[in-house]
GROMACS .gro file of C-alpha atoms in nm:
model
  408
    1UNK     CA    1  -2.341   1.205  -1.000
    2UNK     CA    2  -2.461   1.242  -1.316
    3UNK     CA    3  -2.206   0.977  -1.503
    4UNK     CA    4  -2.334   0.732  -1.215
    5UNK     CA    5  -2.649   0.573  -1.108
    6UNK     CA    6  -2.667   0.443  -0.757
    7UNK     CA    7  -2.935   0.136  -0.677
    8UNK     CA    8  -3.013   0.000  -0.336
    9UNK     CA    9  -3.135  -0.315  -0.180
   10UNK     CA   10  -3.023  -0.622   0.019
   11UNK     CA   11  -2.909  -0.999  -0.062
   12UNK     CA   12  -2.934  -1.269   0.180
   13UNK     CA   13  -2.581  -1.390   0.267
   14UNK     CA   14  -2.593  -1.699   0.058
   15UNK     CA   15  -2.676  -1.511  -0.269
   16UNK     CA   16  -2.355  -1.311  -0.161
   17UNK     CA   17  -2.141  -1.606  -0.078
   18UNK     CA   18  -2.249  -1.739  -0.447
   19UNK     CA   19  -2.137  -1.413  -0.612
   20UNK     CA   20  -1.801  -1.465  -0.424
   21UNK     CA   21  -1.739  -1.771  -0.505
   22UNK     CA   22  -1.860  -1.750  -0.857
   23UNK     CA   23  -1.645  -1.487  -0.909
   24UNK     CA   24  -1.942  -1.250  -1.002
   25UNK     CA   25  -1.778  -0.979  -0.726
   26UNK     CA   26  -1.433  -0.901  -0.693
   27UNK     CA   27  -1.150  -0.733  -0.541
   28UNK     CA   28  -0.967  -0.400  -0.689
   29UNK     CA   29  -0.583  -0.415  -0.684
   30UNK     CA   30  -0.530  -0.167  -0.469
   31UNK     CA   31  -0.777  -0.341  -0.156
   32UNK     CA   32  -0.572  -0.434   0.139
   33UNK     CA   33  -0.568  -0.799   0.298
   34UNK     CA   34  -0.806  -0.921   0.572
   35UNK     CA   35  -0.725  -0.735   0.859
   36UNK     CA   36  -1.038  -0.885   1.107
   37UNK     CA   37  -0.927  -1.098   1.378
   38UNK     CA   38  -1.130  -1.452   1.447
   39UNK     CA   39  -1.298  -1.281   1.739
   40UNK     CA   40  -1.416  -1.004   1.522
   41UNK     CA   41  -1.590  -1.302   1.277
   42UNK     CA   42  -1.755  -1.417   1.559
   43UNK     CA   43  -1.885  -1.060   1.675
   44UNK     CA   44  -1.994  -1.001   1.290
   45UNK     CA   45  -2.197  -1.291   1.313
   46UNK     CA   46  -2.344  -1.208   1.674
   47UNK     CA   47  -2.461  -0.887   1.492
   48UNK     CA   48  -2.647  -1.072   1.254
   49UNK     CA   49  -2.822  -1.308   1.515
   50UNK     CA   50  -2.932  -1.062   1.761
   51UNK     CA   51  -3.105  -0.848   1.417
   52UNK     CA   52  -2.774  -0.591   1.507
   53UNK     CA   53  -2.690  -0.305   1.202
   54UNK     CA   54  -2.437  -0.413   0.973
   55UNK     CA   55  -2.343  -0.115   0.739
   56UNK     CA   56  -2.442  -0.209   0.345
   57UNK     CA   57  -2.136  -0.323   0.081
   58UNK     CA   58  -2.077  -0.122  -0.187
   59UNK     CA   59  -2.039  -0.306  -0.534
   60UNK     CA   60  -1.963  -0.099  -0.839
   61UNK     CA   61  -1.968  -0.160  -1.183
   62UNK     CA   62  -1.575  -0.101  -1.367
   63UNK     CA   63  -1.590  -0.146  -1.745
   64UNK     CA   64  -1.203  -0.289  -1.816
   65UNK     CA   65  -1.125  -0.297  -2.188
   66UNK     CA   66  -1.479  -0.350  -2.242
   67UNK     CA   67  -1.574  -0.589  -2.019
   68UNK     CA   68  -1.802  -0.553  -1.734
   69UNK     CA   69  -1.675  -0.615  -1.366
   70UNK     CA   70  -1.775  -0.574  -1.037
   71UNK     CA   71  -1.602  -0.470  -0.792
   72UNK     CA   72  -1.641  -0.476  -0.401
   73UNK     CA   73  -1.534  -0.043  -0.334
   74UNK     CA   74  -1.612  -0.112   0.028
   75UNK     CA   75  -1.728  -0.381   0.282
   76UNK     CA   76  -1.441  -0.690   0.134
   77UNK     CA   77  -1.346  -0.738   0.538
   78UNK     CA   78  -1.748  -0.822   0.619
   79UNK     CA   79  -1.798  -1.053   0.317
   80UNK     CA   80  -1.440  -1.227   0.411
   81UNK     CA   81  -1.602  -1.294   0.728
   82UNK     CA   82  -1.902  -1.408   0.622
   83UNK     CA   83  -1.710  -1.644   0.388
   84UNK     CA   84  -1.488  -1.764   0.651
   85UNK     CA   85  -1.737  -1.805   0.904
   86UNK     CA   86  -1.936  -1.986   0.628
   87UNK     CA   87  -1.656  -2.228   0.601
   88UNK     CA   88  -1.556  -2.245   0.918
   89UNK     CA   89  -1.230  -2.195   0.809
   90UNK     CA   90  -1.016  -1.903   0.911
   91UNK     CA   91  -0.626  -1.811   0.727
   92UNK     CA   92  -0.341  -1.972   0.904
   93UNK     CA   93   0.033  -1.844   0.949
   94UNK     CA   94   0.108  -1.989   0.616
   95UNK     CA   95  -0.066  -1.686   0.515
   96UNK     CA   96   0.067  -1.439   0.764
   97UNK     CA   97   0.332  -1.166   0.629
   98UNK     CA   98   0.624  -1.108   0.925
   99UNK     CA   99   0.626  -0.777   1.047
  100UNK     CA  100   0.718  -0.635   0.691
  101UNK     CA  101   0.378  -0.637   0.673
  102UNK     CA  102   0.308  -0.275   0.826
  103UNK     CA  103   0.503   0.010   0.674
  104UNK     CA  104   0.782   0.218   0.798
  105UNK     CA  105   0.715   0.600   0.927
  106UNK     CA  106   0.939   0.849   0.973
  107UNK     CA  107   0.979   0.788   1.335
  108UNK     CA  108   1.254   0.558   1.503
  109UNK     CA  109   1.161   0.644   1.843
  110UNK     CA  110   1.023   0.264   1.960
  111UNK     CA  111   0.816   0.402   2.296
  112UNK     CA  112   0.515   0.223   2.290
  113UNK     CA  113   0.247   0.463   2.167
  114UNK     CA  114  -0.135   0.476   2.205
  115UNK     CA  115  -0.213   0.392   1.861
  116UNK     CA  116  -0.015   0.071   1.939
  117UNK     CA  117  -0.329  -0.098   2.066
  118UNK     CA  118  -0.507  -0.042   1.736
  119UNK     CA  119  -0.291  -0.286   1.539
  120UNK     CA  120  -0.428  -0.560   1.400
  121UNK     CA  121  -0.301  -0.904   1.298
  122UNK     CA  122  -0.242  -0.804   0.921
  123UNK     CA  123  -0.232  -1.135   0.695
  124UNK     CA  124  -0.116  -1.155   0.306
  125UNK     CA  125  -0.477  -1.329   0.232
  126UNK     CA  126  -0.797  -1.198   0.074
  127UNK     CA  127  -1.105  -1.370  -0.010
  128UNK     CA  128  -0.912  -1.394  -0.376
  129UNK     CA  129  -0.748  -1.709  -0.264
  130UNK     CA  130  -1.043  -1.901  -0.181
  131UNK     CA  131  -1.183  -1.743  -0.529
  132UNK     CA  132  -0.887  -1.917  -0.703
  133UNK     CA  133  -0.857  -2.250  -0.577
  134UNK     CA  134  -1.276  -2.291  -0.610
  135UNK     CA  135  -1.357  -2.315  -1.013
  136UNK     CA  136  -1.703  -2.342  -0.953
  137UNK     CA  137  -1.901  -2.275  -0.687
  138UNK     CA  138  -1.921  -2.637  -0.494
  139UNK     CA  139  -2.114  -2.768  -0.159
  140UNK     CA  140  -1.960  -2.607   0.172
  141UNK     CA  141  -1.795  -2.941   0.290
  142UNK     CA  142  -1.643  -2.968  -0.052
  143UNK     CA  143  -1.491  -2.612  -0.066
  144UNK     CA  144  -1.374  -2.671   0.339
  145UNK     CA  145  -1.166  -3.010   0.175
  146UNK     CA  146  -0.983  -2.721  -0.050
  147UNK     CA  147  -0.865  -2.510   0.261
  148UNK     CA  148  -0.631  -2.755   0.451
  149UNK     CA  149  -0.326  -2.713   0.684
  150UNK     CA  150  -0.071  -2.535   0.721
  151UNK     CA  151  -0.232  -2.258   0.549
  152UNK     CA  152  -0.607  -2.272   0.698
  153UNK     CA  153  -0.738  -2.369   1.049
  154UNK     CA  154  -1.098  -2.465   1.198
  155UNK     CA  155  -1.235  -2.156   1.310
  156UNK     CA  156  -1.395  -2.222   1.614
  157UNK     CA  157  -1.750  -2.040   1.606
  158UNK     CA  158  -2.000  -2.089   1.921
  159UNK     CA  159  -2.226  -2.303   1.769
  160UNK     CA  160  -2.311  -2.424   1.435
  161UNK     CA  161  -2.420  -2.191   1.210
  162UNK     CA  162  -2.690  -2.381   0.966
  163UNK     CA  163  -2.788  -2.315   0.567
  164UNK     CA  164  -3.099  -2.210   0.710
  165UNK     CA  165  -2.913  -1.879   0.865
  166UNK     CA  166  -2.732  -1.796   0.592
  167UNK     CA  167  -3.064  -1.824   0.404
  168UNK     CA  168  -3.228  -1.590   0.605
  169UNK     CA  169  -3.006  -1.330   0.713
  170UNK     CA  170  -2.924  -1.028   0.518
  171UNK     CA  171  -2.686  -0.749   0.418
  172UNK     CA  172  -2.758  -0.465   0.276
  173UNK     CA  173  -2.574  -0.277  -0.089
  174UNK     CA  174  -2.519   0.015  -0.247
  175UNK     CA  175  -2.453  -0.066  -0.595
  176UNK     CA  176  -2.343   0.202  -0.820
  177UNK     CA  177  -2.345   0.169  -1.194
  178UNK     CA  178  -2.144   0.367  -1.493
  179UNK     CA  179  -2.356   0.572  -1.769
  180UNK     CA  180  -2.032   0.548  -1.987
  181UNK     CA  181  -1.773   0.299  -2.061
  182UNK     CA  182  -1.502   0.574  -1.976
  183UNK     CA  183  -1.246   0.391  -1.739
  184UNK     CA  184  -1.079   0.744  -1.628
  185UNK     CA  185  -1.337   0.845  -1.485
  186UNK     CA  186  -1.462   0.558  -1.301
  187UNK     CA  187  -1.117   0.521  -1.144
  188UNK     CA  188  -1.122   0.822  -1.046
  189UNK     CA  189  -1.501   0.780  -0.880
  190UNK     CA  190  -1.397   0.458  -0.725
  191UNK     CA  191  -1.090   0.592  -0.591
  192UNK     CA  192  -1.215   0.861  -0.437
  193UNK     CA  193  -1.471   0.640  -0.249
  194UNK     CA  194  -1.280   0.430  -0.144
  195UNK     CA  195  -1.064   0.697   0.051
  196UNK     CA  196  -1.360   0.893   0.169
  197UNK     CA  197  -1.574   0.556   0.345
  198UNK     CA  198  -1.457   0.460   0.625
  199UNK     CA  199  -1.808   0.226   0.780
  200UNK     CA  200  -1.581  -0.090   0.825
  201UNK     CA  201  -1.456   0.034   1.132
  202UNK     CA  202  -1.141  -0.049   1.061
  203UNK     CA  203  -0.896   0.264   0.996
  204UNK     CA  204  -0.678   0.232   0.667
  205UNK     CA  205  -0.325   0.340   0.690
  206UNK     CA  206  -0.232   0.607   0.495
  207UNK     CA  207  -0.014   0.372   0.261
  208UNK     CA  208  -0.310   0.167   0.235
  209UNK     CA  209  -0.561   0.446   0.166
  210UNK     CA  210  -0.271   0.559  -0.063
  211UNK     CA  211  -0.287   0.244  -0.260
  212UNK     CA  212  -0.602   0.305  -0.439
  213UNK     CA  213  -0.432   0.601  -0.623
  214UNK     CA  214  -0.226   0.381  -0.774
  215UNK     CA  215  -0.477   0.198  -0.933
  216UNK     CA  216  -0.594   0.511  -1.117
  217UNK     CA  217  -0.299   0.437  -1.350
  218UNK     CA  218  -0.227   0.102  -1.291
  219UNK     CA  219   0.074   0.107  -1.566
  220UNK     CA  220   0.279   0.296  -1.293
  221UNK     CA  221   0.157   0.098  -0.947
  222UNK     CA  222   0.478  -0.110  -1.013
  223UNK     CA  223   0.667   0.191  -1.057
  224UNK     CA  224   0.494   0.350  -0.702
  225UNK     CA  225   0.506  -0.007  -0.516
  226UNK     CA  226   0.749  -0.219  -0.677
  227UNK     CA  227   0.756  -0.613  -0.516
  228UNK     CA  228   1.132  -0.579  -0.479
  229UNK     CA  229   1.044  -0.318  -0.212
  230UNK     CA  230   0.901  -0.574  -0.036
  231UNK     CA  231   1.254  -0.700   0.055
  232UNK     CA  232   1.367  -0.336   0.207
  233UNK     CA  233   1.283  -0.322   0.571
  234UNK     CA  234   1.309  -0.073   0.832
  235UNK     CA  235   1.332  -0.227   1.198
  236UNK     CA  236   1.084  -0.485   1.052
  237UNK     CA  237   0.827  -0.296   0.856
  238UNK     CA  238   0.853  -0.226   0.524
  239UNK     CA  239   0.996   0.072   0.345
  240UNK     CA  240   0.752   0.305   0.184
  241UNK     CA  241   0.948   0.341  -0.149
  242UNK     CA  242   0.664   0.653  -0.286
  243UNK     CA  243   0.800   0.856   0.046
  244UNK     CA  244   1.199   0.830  -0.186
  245UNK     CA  245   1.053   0.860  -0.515
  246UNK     CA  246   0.863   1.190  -0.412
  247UNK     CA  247   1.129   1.409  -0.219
  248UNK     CA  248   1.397   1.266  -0.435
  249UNK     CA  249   1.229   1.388  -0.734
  250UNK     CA  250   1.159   1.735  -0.566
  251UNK     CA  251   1.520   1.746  -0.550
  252UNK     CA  252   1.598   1.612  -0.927
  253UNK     CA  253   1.368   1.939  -1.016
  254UNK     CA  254   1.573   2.198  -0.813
  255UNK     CA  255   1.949   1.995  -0.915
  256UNK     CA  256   1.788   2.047  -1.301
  257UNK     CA  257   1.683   2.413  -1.258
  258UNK     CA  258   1.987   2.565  -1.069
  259UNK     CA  259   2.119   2.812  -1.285
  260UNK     CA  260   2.426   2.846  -1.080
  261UNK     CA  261   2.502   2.508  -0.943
  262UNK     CA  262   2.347   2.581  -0.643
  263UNK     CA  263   2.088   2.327  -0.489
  264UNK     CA  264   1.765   2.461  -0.306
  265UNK     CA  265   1.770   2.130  -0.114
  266UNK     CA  266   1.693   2.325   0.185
  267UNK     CA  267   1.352   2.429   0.018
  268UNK     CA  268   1.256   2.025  -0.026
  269UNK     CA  269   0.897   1.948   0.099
  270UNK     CA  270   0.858   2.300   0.247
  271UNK     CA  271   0.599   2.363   0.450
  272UNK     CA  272   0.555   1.942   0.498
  273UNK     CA  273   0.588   1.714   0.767
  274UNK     CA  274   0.384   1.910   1.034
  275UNK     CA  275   0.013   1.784   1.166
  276UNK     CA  276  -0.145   2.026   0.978
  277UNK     CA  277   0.057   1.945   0.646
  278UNK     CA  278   0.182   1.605   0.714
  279UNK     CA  279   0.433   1.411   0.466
  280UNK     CA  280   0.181   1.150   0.329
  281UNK     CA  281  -0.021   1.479   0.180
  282UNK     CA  282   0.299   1.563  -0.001
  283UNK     CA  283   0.352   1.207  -0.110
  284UNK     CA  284  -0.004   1.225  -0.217
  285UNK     CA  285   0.057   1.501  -0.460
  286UNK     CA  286   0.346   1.341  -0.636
  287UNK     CA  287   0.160   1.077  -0.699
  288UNK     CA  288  -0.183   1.270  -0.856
  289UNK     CA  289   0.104   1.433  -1.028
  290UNK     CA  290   0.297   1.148  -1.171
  291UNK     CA  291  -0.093   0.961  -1.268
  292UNK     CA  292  -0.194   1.296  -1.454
  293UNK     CA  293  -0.488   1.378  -1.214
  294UNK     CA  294  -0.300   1.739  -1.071
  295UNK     CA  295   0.017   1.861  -1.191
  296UNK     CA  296   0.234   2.041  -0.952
  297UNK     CA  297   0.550   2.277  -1.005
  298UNK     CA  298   0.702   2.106  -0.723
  299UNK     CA  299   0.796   1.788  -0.968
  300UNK     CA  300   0.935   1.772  -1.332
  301UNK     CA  301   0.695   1.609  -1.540
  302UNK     CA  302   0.657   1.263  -1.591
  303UNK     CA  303   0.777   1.272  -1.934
  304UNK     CA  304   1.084   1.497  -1.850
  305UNK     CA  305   1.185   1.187  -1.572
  306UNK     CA  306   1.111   0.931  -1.778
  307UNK     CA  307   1.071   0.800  -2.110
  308UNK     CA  308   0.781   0.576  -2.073
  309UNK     CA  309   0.638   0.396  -1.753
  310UNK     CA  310   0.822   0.081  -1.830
  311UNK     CA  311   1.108   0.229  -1.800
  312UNK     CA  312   0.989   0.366  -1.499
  313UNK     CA  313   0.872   0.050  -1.349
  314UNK     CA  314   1.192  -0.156  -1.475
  315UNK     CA  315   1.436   0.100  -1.309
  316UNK     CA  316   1.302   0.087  -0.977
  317UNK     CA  317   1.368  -0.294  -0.988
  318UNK     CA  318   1.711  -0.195  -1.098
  319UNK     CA  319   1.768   0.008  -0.741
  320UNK     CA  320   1.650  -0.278  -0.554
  321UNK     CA  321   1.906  -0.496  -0.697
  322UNK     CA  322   2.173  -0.252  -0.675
  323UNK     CA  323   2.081  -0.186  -0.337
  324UNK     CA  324   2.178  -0.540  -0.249
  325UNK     CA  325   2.476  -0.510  -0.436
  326UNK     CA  326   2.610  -0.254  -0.245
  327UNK     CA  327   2.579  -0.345   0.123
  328UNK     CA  328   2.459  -0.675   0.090
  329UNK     CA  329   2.188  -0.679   0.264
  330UNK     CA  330   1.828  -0.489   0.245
  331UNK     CA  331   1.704  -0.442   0.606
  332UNK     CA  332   1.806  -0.130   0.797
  333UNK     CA  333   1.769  -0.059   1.201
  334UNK     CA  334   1.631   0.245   1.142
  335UNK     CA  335   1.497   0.562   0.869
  336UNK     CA  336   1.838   0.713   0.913
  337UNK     CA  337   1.999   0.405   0.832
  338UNK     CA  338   1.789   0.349   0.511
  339UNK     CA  339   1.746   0.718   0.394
  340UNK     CA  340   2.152   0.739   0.363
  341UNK     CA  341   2.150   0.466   0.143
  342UNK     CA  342   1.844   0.498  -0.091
  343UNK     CA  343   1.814   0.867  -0.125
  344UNK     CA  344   2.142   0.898  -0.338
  345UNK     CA  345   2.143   0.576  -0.508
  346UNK     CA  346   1.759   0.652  -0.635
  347UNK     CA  347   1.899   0.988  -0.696
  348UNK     CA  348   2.213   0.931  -0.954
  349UNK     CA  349   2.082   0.578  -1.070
  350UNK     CA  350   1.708   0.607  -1.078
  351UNK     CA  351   1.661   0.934  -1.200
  352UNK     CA  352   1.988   1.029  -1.342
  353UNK     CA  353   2.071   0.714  -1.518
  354UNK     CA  354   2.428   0.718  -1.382
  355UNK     CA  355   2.586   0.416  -1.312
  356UNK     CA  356   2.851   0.323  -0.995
  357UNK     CA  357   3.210   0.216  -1.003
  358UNK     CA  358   3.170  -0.105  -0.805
  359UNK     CA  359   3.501  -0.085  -0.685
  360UNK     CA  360   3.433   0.169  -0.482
  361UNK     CA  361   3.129  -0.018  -0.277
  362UNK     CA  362   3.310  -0.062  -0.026
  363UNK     CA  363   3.443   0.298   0.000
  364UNK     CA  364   3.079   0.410   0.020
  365UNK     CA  365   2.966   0.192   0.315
  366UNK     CA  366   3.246   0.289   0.513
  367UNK     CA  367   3.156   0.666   0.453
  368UNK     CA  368   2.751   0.645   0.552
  369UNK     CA  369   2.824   0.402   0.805
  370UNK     CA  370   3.111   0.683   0.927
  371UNK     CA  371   2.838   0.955   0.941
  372UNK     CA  372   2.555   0.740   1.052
  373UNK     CA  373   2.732   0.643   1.388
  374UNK     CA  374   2.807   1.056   1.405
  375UNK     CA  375   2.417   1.152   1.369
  376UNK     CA  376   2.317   0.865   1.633
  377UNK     CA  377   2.513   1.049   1.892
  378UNK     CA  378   2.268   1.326   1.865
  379UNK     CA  379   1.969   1.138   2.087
  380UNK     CA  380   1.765   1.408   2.023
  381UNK     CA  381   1.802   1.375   1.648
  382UNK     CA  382   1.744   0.930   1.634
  383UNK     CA  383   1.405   1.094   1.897
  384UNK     CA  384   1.314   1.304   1.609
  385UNK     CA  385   1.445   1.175   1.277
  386UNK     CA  386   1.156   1.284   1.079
  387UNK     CA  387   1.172   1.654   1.114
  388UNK     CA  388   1.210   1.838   0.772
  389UNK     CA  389   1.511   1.997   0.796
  390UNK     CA  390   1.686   1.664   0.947
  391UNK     CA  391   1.502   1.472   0.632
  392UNK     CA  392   1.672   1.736   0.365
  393UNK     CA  393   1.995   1.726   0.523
  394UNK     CA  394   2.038   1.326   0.500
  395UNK     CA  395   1.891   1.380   0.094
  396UNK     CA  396   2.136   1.629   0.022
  397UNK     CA  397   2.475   1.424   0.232
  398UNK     CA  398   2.363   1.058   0.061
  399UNK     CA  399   2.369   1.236  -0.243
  400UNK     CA  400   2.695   1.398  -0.232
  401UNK     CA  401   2.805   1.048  -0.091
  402UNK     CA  402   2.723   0.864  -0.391
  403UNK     CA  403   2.858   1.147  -0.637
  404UNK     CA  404   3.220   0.988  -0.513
  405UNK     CA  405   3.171   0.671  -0.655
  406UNK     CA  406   3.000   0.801  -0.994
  407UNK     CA  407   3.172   0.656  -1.320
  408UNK     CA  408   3.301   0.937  -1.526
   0.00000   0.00000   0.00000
């Protein structure tokens, strides 16, 4: 590329470990947690002693408000284990999310599939927390006094791994520098190669792939992934609040263009939610469309559902709360369960800035919790749940449901 230059070559893993620790090399927001299990540490390092491949790291240069940082694009789950195995020091369940860790589909059907056996042990920890407790970069058995209990263990490796191997082994970069101090468009470099690598071995999620278009407006990542999210749940996993905001706001565009009253919510993510044209695509384009990167028909425009993104950001905070005002309590046994409820209150209080005669709370439970228990009749529907038309129908009913308790 020409706004890019791309240099090659190799440090020996304590030069790395010094640029970690130093802070010279860093994470981007939008980089998941360590995902590698101790075994896979111990395999990493195998690799290295038997003179095994180990795919190159990518570092990049991000100019941010002028000043130069570097960022690890790809290859932060190799130098975490490098770090760790350095230490000998591996993240214990102090650091482990629960299951909210892994994010809700569209699915409620609980057979155990095949791509069960490719989840990993996720854990809220990067290699930023060792970079913030260490100030400056210290002797190993110094920085091991640092990493105590509850929240670290020994990690057991199968023998001793000396100064002398750290010294002389080596891994590889690809280290790509900016011609231009224009953040756009190294976001937008970044981002995109980051969602195109894939040499860890390790597959991202979409969500997690999705995260790194966040970051190419980071003003609205809040607004996209808001923390109080964190507290919806969906038998255990945690709700994927961009999946509301986008078909929601398909539907605020058709509610706002009706000429005759008449809602196209039939029409909502047409064409979505198949293999070849699968929902996190559509998600995908609300968010390139909300960032600025490709506008789309399908969505008002940013500026026409919101005033600024603070206001974005703030309201979605404002759901959350409400959300626990209104039945108490933010986990949900299943999509069904969670789409009645969030679909209409993101609807009227999100985007339409109407606000809920509290009185009436209890009105509203009894009503979605009256034609909850009617859909889970249907086994073929809870098998299914996910299927377009099924999706548009609970949009359009939680809507309608909350429309009864609207103050005038």
């Amino acid at each position: 590329m020409d706004n890019f230059k791309v240099y090659y070559g190799e440090y020996n893993l304590l030069h790395w470990l010094k640029l970690i620790l130093r802070g010279d090399i860093e994470l981007p927001s939008y980089q998941r947690n360590f995902v590698w299990t101790e075994d896979k540490v111990i395999k990493l390092m195998d690799s290295f002693k038997f003179g095994l491949f180990v795919p190159p790291v990518v570092v990049g240069t991000y100019f941010d408000n002028g000043q130069e940082r570097h960022y690890i694009i790809d290859g932060q789950q190799r130098l975490s284990a490098v770090l760790l195995a350095y230490l000998k020091k591996f993240p214990n369940k102090g650091f482990e999310l629960d299951d909210k860790g892994q994010m809700a589909d569209d699915n409620d059907d609980n057979d155990v599939s095949a791509e069960d056996d490719d989840k990993v042990d996720i854990r809220n920890w990067k290699l930023t927390e060792i970079q913030r407790v260490v100030k400056n970069y210290k002797d190993r058995e110094g920085i091991r006094q640092l990493l105590k209990a509850p929240y670290y263990k020994d990690l057991e490796l199968p023998e001793d791994l000396t100064d002398d191997f750290f010294d002389k082994t080596f891994i590889g970069f690809s280290y790509i520098k900016p011609n231009q101090q224009d953040e756009i468009k190294q976001k937008r470099y970044y981002s995109s190669i980051f969602r195109n690598i894939n040499v860890s071995g390790q597959i991202l999620s979409p969500q997690e792939s999705r995260s790194s278009l966040y970051w190419l407006d980071s003003r609205l990542e809040k607004f996209f992934k808001p923390a109080c999210s964190d507290n919806i749940v969906i038998d255990n996993n945690r709700v994927d609040f961009a999946r509301y905001l986008a078909l929601v706001a398909e539907f605020l565009c058709k509610y706002k263009r009706s000429n005759n009253g008449e809602i196209l919510y039939f029409t909502v993510a047409k064409g979505y939610g198949t293999r070849v044209k699968p929902y996190e695509e559509y998600i995908e384009n609300f968010v390139y469309h909300c960032v600025g990167e490709r506008e789309s028909t399908t969505f008002l425009t940013f500026g026409e559902m919101f005033q600024s993104n603070e206001e974005a950001a703030n309201s979605v905070n404002e759901v959350c709360d409400l959300l626990l005002k209104i039945r108490n309590n933010t986990k949900f046994v299943s999509i069904i369960d969670a789409d009645y409820y969030l679909f209409g209150l993101i609807f009227w209080k999100l985007y339409m800035e109407r606000d809920f005669d509290k009185a009436l709370f209890d009105k509203l439970n009894e009503d979605l919790a009256e034609r909850i228990k009617e859909i889970k009749k249907d086994a073929a529907y809870q098998k299914r749940p996910s299927a377009v038309g099924r999706v548009r129908e609970r949009l359009y009913e939680s809507v309608c449901c909350y429309k009864t308790i609207l103050v005038d």
